[in-house]
Amino acid sequence: MWMASARFSLILWGLVRLLRHAARRHPAFAARLKERNLIAQIVARDEGVGRWYLLRDGRVESGPGRHPDADVTIAFKNAALGAQLLTPPINWLDQINAQKDFKLNVEGPEDLTNWFAQTIMQSQTAGWKFGTRLADGIVRYCNMTNGGPVFVYVKEGRIIRMTPIEFGKDDPAPWTIEARGMSFTPPRKTTLAPHGQNAKSIVYSPDRLLHPMKRVDFDPGGARNPQNRGKSAYVRISWQEALDLVAGEIKRMKRDFGPGAIACSHGSHHTWGNIGYYLSALYRFTNAVGMTRVHHNPDSWEGWYWGAVHHWGHTLRVGQSETYGTVEDCLQNCDMIVFWAADPETTSGSYGAQEGTVRRQWLKNAKLGIKVVHVDPYYNASAQFLPGKWLAPRPTTSVAMAMAIAYVWIKEDLYDRDYVGTHTVGFDVWKAYLLGESDGLAKTPEWQQRETGVPAKDVRALAREWGRKRVYLAPGGWGNGHGGACRNQTGIQWARVMVCLSAMQGLGKPGVNMGNLQWGCPLDFNFYFPGYADGGMSGDIENTAMPVELYQRMPQLPTLASSFQRIPRIWMPEAIIDGKAEGWPWVGKSIEHQFAKFSYPAPGHAPVRMLYKYGGSMLSTMNNTNRHVRMYQSSNLEFVVNQSIWFEGEAKFADVILPACTNFERADISEWAGLGGYGHHGQQQLNHRVIVFQAPAIAPLGESKSDYWIFTEICKRLGLANYFNEGMNELDWVKRLFDASDLPGAVTWKKFIRKGYHVVPAEKKHLRAPVAFRWFWEGRRKDVPEAHPLPSDYNGEYLRGLQTQSGKLEFECNSLKRFPDPERPPIVKYEPSWEGPASGALYEKFPLQLLTPHSKYSFHTQGDGKDSFLLNIPDHRVRIGNYYYWIIRMNTRDAADRNVKKHDLVKVYNDRGAVICAALPTQRLARGVCHGYESSAIYDPMGEPGMSVDRGGCLNLLTPERTQTKSTHSLAGANALVEIVLWNGRSEHVSEAFKVAAAEQELRRALRSAKLVPAK
Amino acid sequence: MKKWNIIIDVAECTNCNLCTLATMDEYVDNAWPGYAAPMPKHGHRWINILQNERGQTPMIDVAYLPTMCNHCDDAPCIKAAPEGTIRKRDDGIVIIDPIKAKGQKQLLDACPYGHIWWNEELELPQAWPFDAHLLDQGWLHTRGHQACPTGAMRAVKVEDAEMARLASAEGLEVIRPHLHTKPRVYYRNLWRFTQCFIGGSVAAEAAGALDCVEGARVRLFRDGAAIAETTSDNFGDFKFDRLSENSGRYRVEIEAAGRRARTLDVELGSSTYLGEIRI
């Protein structure tokens, strides 16, 4: 006991020396010490020993014992515990256990206690040196964008350039695949997506929010004028005022209305990083405060999650297949790849930059002998790059084409009967449907021609070639789902039929699999580094993938939201305006989770009256988004705060705007394409595993701050700061995550933060992950490195069989027999889209099918607008007059019929809204189809929002919000029926969502003109 | 003396624009004294990607052509400029002096490729300076080369004789060779941009169904002489490529076992897809 007290006292004495030393050596730390004047003490309650520290104007005085006027007290239960927890390296599990067991307490005003704790932490890190010093005073840092890792060159506090990373001599050699007498090795460098290379221009964008702001006609104590959201101007306010206002509203909501009254809505993506990411810092914040979750639909996987899972499981991967080893198998054994609504050259694998491009370029080597076929309504970028037959079904109809292929296989005995007999169930039921035995309609190539417009002869030719070759079927951008046709009205049917085609040809046999070389690289998957969906510092073991591994590796205070109220994202406007909504959950644990309907409001919960919005992407990424405009102008929303980097989209609909900084202005750590969770081993897309220390390259611009800082400051006002950040700085969490990964065994921290990146050596040839589904084909135990399905989801022996009830590929789905759903029958059937050529009067009125795929140049709204470099790319936007218009592509003859020529301004419209675009006539689309990317960052109504045309290019104003089926929370808005006319320059256009408002306005006008009401 | 050249493979360019973006990243808001004043954020395309769509739905293809200052050995801009305004370096690179060239808007007309751009704010003619400031610091490649994922754009430093050998061995061309400016930017597969095709899809009815005809013998005639021959693939598709635009009258003759031959006459303007041809 005496020893413990002495040791504790010695450590406390040492702390004074440490603080003074750090202040002497590091000006930034000296400045930090000047931020607060306070007296803090650290004591052991049992022995009564301790030490006080008086911080005044940057100087530190100290003395033994307790201080009568201490502002801050950190109390350990006893000296032994204090000595143990204060001795580096810090054991985080002991640290948080002491807090959970109330053996470590903090007393004092939250601002001071948290500041003091962070200051002590900062004294340890003040000497860390980031980056590589080059000539001319340039420092080269690293960072990570959504489009790949970058070297960031900084001179005199300004970013001068960003480049991809070219590996050095000390970096490991890449992998080599031997195939058909040749060797294939990727180059020793990283690639970038266009939006990654664009990053400098969005950091220094004139649209950056540089100060907190308040809407001019928003008075929290008086008139709030919600009807003016999206119209009114803003006035600059101080951080103090902004934070007090937000924290005050949070307290008022909870006190006056009860749990659930505050909702948080965030986009599906964020600036890259594991600490600052939305699944990390934001989730810890929202859980700590207690907010209603806006429950996301499975974004880009819709058809796979709601449809394909019933045939083959894979709920972990949102219904997509395992992909290990497929690059090697494809190059060695495959004869033909069928790209089906698959455009990896446009979508870059989401986060995979141009890594897949490098591999697909190998397909151009005629010696490999791998043929390529493209099925897509648009002659897409992948078809442009990889020559092959292009089949162009009308949007939403290719389900019929797939069925006709299966029909030919059955009729001409071109499928693997043995495999179907041993590895699948329910084939006879589907076969009877295809042959027309159950409904009197044979699904022949001629039948599909009426639906798709693709000649029957071409479908027969494809079916015959496919049936005789070893084929990789590549649906969607990732080659196993993701994007493509799964987001349209028949997306569920499409994903289902894709699995059925694979099952007929013997999925898992050499050369027979899903993929297009986008996933499946032979990397080392045993080296652990968490992905962003693993939850970072969120402490959230319910809504992130943290329980998989990170929670044990990086112990942290858990954060559990007390409220279980959820809003289904697709129905957010209805939830707010009408006060009710129903949704179906996206949960990766099992097939059956998707059947558990939930309702808003939740029992006993308050309806949402305050919205904490993170960024501004919804107007251009959700569907029929004039509904969202109406939602924002609803008086049901008493308060809207938006935390955003740029002044765009919904940020212009907030009452208070909190300016956040980019990932180039704060510290973080991450792996390229390290998704974790639903995108387990997303690094398979890459040619090299690259982990990066995201150094703060420059100071936050203006008064912008990191999300972490903003959350900390709000939490201080709620007494939650020490809970939120555990007394740590953002940088400390970065180090904590480094320590939690396998990195410390491979590189020292000091070297890592200077060099900025680490390349994980490629896997040794004999240790490479096995090929996906090979175990299934061979009837072995599952041996690919993914811990899924859950042990209880096997029907017999662990690791034997798929996640389905039968353990086999199910043509007739047992899960859909257990959950009868007329729109999702147990076998997949073709039901034409409710917004397409079969829509009768609607189709007559709006005869063009609009495709709205993900953009090639921007990453959703990221990179677009913001006066960025991307505006200069003529296939992205084109400058007409003084404005950069979004591009709408249309068939040359459709354009001529409408007297539309290249770069004419046209109005693309339907009942939901109208968007002004620049026309681009092309042969890349069949007649009756037009194409414009979704996710313009600019929403720019030319008059009243909702009552005028948008010239920003927000095509999702026009797409249907209706879900694919009633019993799914599935986006169906990847296409819509529209008409296009030359724009006559008029700006008014009343959207469906605003019809009522418009009628009222008209009535008022009529009454006024009839002098029935006094004019003002 | 080794000199710099650019080699571009038209067939490998995906229009990703990374070269264009990397060049903007390098020059917008950055001054490189002696090499280049800052590039305006908008309005200039120092690397400009042109595109060419050939054919008709569904037999089409699309090619992209990155263009830039050609760093001509016989540069018209140098001739048109006052002494010292534009200089040719020993390594082949042409630099417009960012100070001496001020105000000389007439230089824009001197470049037949349209690759001198007018900087309104600085009153300066500008062109892509081959990233010479980086090469002089020891960089091995240009930004465009570094950023290009497919190797479609490569900056190579070789002796002129070696470059001539490469050009002839690999069939490299320059754009608008008749101008005789001796460009240092070479293109592979330039025909994807400059030439055209005649294609079609052969089909035949049998047993009540229309099917694609694989293996049909298809010959292309000009002035009565067969100039090319191919066979249709399993979709019945055939294509004769690398024909000159507006090159006049052709005859396509299709023969397949057990079928009567078909002939079609084509007046070739630009790429032509003859559609479904029943035999």
PDB file of C-alpha atoms in Angstrom, chain A residues 265-403:
ATOM      1  CA  SER A 265     -30.185  11.497 -41.126  1.00  0.00           C
ATOM      2  CA  HIS A 266     -26.894  10.931 -42.880  1.00  0.00           C
ATOM      3  CA  GLY A 267     -25.878   9.961 -46.392  1.00  0.00           C
ATOM      4  CA  SER A 268     -24.594   6.541 -47.321  1.00  0.00           C
ATOM      5  CA  HIS A 269     -21.043   7.811 -47.567  1.00  0.00           C
ATOM      6  CA  HIS A 270     -18.747  10.297 -45.940  1.00  0.00           C
ATOM      7  CA  THR A 271     -15.231  11.593 -46.322  1.00  0.00           C
ATOM      8  CA  TRP A 272     -12.979   8.594 -45.807  1.00  0.00           C
ATOM      9  CA  GLY A 273     -11.548   7.447 -42.500  1.00  0.00           C
ATOM     10  CA  ASN A 274     -12.249   5.057 -39.638  1.00  0.00           C
ATOM     11  CA  ILE A 275     -12.569   7.627 -36.824  1.00  0.00           C
ATOM     12  CA  GLY A 276     -14.314  10.557 -38.497  1.00  0.00           C
ATOM     13  CA  TYR A 277     -16.640   8.353 -40.530  1.00  0.00           C
ATOM     14  CA  TYR A 278     -20.402   8.456 -39.993  1.00  0.00           C
ATOM     15  CA  LEU A 279     -20.377   4.846 -38.767  1.00  0.00           C
ATOM     16  CA  SER A 280     -17.846   5.938 -36.159  1.00  0.00           C
ATOM     17  CA  ALA A 281     -17.926   9.386 -34.521  1.00  0.00           C
ATOM     18  CA  LEU A 282     -21.467  10.223 -35.667  1.00  0.00           C
ATOM     19  CA  TYR A 283     -22.962   6.980 -34.364  1.00  0.00           C
ATOM     20  CA  ARG A 284     -21.286   7.446 -30.992  1.00  0.00           C
ATOM     21  CA  PHE A 285     -22.728  10.949 -30.865  1.00  0.00           C
ATOM     22  CA  THR A 286     -26.265  10.007 -31.917  1.00  0.00           C
ATOM     23  CA  ASN A 287     -26.340   7.069 -29.519  1.00  0.00           C
ATOM     24  CA  ALA A 288     -25.072   9.221 -26.680  1.00  0.00           C
ATOM     25  CA  VAL A 289     -27.665  11.907 -27.338  1.00  0.00           C
ATOM     26  CA  GLY A 290     -30.450   9.462 -28.203  1.00  0.00           C
ATOM     27  CA  MET A 291     -31.863   9.964 -31.660  1.00  0.00           C
ATOM     28  CA  THR A 292     -34.389   8.339 -33.945  1.00  0.00           C
ATOM     29  CA  ARG A 293     -32.514   6.430 -36.611  1.00  0.00           C
ATOM     30  CA  VAL A 294     -33.305   6.972 -40.252  1.00  0.00           C
ATOM     31  CA  HIS A 295     -33.039   3.351 -41.308  1.00  0.00           C
ATOM     32  CA  HIS A 296     -31.347   2.948 -44.654  1.00  0.00           C
ATOM     33  CA  ASN A 297     -32.607   0.778 -47.454  1.00  0.00           C
ATOM     34  CA  PRO A 298     -29.878  -1.502 -48.830  1.00  0.00           C
ATOM     35  CA  ASP A 299     -28.811   1.228 -51.223  1.00  0.00           C
ATOM     36  CA  SER A 300     -27.121  -0.250 -54.247  1.00  0.00           C
ATOM     37  CA  TRP A 301     -27.978  -3.871 -53.499  1.00  0.00           C
ATOM     38  CA  GLU A 302     -31.775  -3.720 -53.463  1.00  0.00           C
ATOM     39  CA  GLY A 303     -32.615  -6.708 -55.650  1.00  0.00           C
ATOM     40  CA  TRP A 304     -29.888  -8.809 -54.104  1.00  0.00           C
ATOM     41  CA  TYR A 305     -30.961  -8.258 -50.529  1.00  0.00           C
ATOM     42  CA  TRP A 306     -34.716  -8.532 -51.059  1.00  0.00           C
ATOM     43  CA  GLY A 307     -34.539 -11.144 -53.808  1.00  0.00           C
ATOM     44  CA  ALA A 308     -31.321 -13.101 -54.299  1.00  0.00           C
ATOM     45  CA  VAL A 309     -30.832 -13.960 -50.605  1.00  0.00           C
ATOM     46  CA  HIS A 310     -33.820 -16.273 -50.768  1.00  0.00           C
ATOM     47  CA  HIS A 311     -32.085 -18.381 -53.399  1.00  0.00           C
ATOM     48  CA  TRP A 312     -28.606 -18.558 -51.934  1.00  0.00           C
ATOM     49  CA  GLY A 313     -28.304 -16.684 -48.649  1.00  0.00           C
ATOM     50  CA  HIS A 314     -25.300 -14.348 -48.394  1.00  0.00           C
ATOM     51  CA  THR A 315     -27.153 -11.902 -46.178  1.00  0.00           C
ATOM     52  CA  LEU A 316     -23.784 -10.732 -44.819  1.00  0.00           C
ATOM     53  CA  ARG A 317     -22.975  -9.456 -48.278  1.00  0.00           C
ATOM     54  CA  VAL A 318     -26.412  -7.923 -48.765  1.00  0.00           C
ATOM     55  CA  GLY A 319     -27.265 -10.837 -51.023  1.00  0.00           C
ATOM     56  CA  GLN A 320     -24.153 -10.797 -53.178  1.00  0.00           C
ATOM     57  CA  SER A 321     -21.904 -13.786 -53.518  1.00  0.00           C
ATOM     58  CA  GLU A 322     -18.522 -14.578 -52.064  1.00  0.00           C
ATOM     59  CA  THR A 323     -15.822 -13.604 -54.538  1.00  0.00           C
ATOM     60  CA  TYR A 324     -12.526 -15.016 -53.289  1.00  0.00           C
ATOM     61  CA  GLY A 325     -10.068 -16.354 -55.824  1.00  0.00           C
ATOM     62  CA  THR A 326     -12.179 -15.437 -58.805  1.00  0.00           C
ATOM     63  CA  VAL A 327      -9.541 -13.318 -60.582  1.00  0.00           C
ATOM     64  CA  GLU A 328      -7.245 -16.320 -60.814  1.00  0.00           C
ATOM     65  CA  ASP A 329     -10.018 -18.787 -61.704  1.00  0.00           C
ATOM     66  CA  CYS A 330     -11.439 -16.448 -64.335  1.00  0.00           C
ATOM     67  CA  LEU A 331      -8.095 -15.860 -66.042  1.00  0.00           C
ATOM     68  CA  GLN A 332      -7.239 -19.553 -65.949  1.00  0.00           C
ATOM     69  CA  ASN A 333     -10.508 -21.283 -66.753  1.00  0.00           C
ATOM     70  CA  CYS A 334     -13.209 -19.002 -68.068  1.00  0.00           C
ATOM     71  CA  ASP A 335     -14.134 -18.727 -71.779  1.00  0.00           C
ATOM     72  CA  MET A 336     -16.598 -15.866 -71.687  1.00  0.00           C
ATOM     73  CA  ILE A 337     -17.753 -13.090 -69.352  1.00  0.00           C
ATOM     74  CA  VAL A 338     -21.312 -11.831 -69.633  1.00  0.00           C
ATOM     75  CA  PHE A 339     -21.494  -8.280 -68.286  1.00  0.00           C
ATOM     76  CA  TRP A 340     -25.158  -7.862 -67.374  1.00  0.00           C
ATOM     77  CA  ALA A 341     -26.109  -4.338 -66.352  1.00  0.00           C
ATOM     78  CA  ALA A 342     -22.471  -4.214 -65.297  1.00  0.00           C
ATOM     79  CA  ASP A 343     -20.364  -1.138 -65.830  1.00  0.00           C
ATOM     80  CA  PRO A 344     -17.308  -1.311 -63.589  1.00  0.00           C
ATOM     81  CA  GLU A 345     -15.486   1.230 -65.767  1.00  0.00           C
ATOM     82  CA  THR A 346     -18.039   3.779 -64.670  1.00  0.00           C
ATOM     83  CA  THR A 347     -18.594   2.832 -61.046  1.00  0.00           C
ATOM     84  CA  SER A 348     -14.941   2.063 -60.208  1.00  0.00           C
ATOM     85  CA  GLY A 349     -16.096  -0.590 -57.754  1.00  0.00           C
ATOM     86  CA  SER A 350     -17.321   2.298 -55.610  1.00  0.00           C
ATOM     87  CA  TYR A 351     -14.023   2.646 -53.790  1.00  0.00           C
ATOM     88  CA  GLY A 352     -11.785   0.608 -56.066  1.00  0.00           C
ATOM     89  CA  ALA A 353     -10.481   3.462 -58.253  1.00  0.00           C
ATOM     90  CA  GLN A 354      -9.215   2.017 -61.556  1.00  0.00           C
ATOM     91  CA  GLU A 355      -7.825  -1.156 -60.025  1.00  0.00           C
ATOM     92  CA  GLY A 356     -10.252  -3.440 -61.845  1.00  0.00           C
ATOM     93  CA  THR A 357      -9.590  -1.598 -65.084  1.00  0.00           C
ATOM     94  CA  VAL A 358      -5.972  -2.699 -64.909  1.00  0.00           C
ATOM     95  CA  ARG A 359      -7.064  -6.344 -64.705  1.00  0.00           C
ATOM     96  CA  ARG A 360      -9.861  -6.151 -67.238  1.00  0.00           C
ATOM     97  CA  GLN A 361      -7.371  -4.717 -69.690  1.00  0.00           C
ATOM     98  CA  TRP A 362      -5.773  -8.186 -69.661  1.00  0.00           C
ATOM     99  CA  LEU A 363      -8.951  -9.491 -71.294  1.00  0.00           C
ATOM    100  CA  LYS A 364      -7.910  -7.644 -74.425  1.00  0.00           C
ATOM    101  CA  ASN A 365      -5.067 -10.102 -74.781  1.00  0.00           C
ATOM    102  CA  ALA A 366      -6.379 -12.376 -77.534  1.00  0.00           C
ATOM    103  CA  LYS A 367      -4.172 -15.214 -76.301  1.00  0.00           C
ATOM    104  CA  LEU A 368      -6.328 -15.499 -73.193  1.00  0.00           C
ATOM    105  CA  GLY A 369      -9.300 -16.254 -75.396  1.00  0.00           C
ATOM    106  CA  ILE A 370     -11.886 -14.825 -72.996  1.00  0.00           C
ATOM    107  CA  LYS A 371     -14.815 -13.404 -74.913  1.00  0.00           C
ATOM    108  CA  VAL A 372     -16.933 -10.545 -73.577  1.00  0.00           C
ATOM    109  CA  VAL A 373     -20.647  -9.846 -73.990  1.00  0.00           C
ATOM    110  CA  HIS A 374     -22.456  -6.750 -72.693  1.00  0.00           C
ATOM    111  CA  VAL A 375     -26.131  -6.678 -71.746  1.00  0.00           C
ATOM    112  CA  ASP A 376     -27.190  -3.122 -70.900  1.00  0.00           C
ATOM    113  CA  PRO A 377     -29.688  -0.592 -72.268  1.00  0.00           C
ATOM    114  CA  TYR A 378     -26.745   1.817 -72.556  1.00  0.00           C
ATOM    115  CA  TYR A 379     -23.533   1.169 -74.483  1.00  0.00           C
ATOM    116  CA  ASN A 380     -21.691   1.797 -71.261  1.00  0.00           C
ATOM    117  CA  ALA A 381     -18.078   2.633 -70.484  1.00  0.00           C
ATOM    118  CA  SER A 382     -17.188  -1.031 -69.998  1.00  0.00           C
ATOM    119  CA  ALA A 383     -18.618  -1.924 -73.398  1.00  0.00           C
ATOM    120  CA  GLN A 384     -16.575   0.929 -74.836  1.00  0.00           C
ATOM    121  CA  PHE A 385     -13.376  -0.376 -73.214  1.00  0.00           C
ATOM    122  CA  LEU A 386     -13.882  -4.104 -73.750  1.00  0.00           C
ATOM    123  CA  PRO A 387     -15.171  -4.834 -77.250  1.00  0.00           C
ATOM    124  CA  GLY A 388     -17.843  -7.515 -77.466  1.00  0.00           C
ATOM    125  CA  LYS A 389     -21.417  -8.111 -78.526  1.00  0.00           C
ATOM    126  CA  TRP A 390     -23.794  -5.480 -77.134  1.00  0.00           C
ATOM    127  CA  LEU A 391     -27.377  -6.517 -76.414  1.00  0.00           C
ATOM    128  CA  ALA A 392     -29.620  -3.634 -75.416  1.00  0.00           C
ATOM    129  CA  PRO A 393     -32.821  -4.691 -73.654  1.00  0.00           C
ATOM    130  CA  ARG A 394     -35.279  -1.963 -72.714  1.00  0.00           C
ATOM    131  CA  PRO A 395     -34.730  -0.854 -69.118  1.00  0.00           C
ATOM    132  CA  THR A 396     -36.361  -3.149 -66.509  1.00  0.00           C
ATOM    133  CA  THR A 397     -37.048  -5.957 -69.013  1.00  0.00           C
ATOM    134  CA  SER A 398     -33.888  -8.051 -69.073  1.00  0.00           C
ATOM    135  CA  VAL A 399     -35.480 -10.449 -66.571  1.00  0.00           C
ATOM    136  CA  ALA A 400     -37.443 -11.760 -69.554  1.00  0.00           C
ATOM    137  CA  MET A 401     -34.276 -12.143 -71.550  1.00  0.00           C
ATOM    138  CA  ALA A 402     -32.675 -14.191 -68.786  1.00  0.00           C
ATOM    139  CA  MET A 403     -35.717 -16.448 -68.653  1.00  0.00           C
TER     140      MET A 403
END
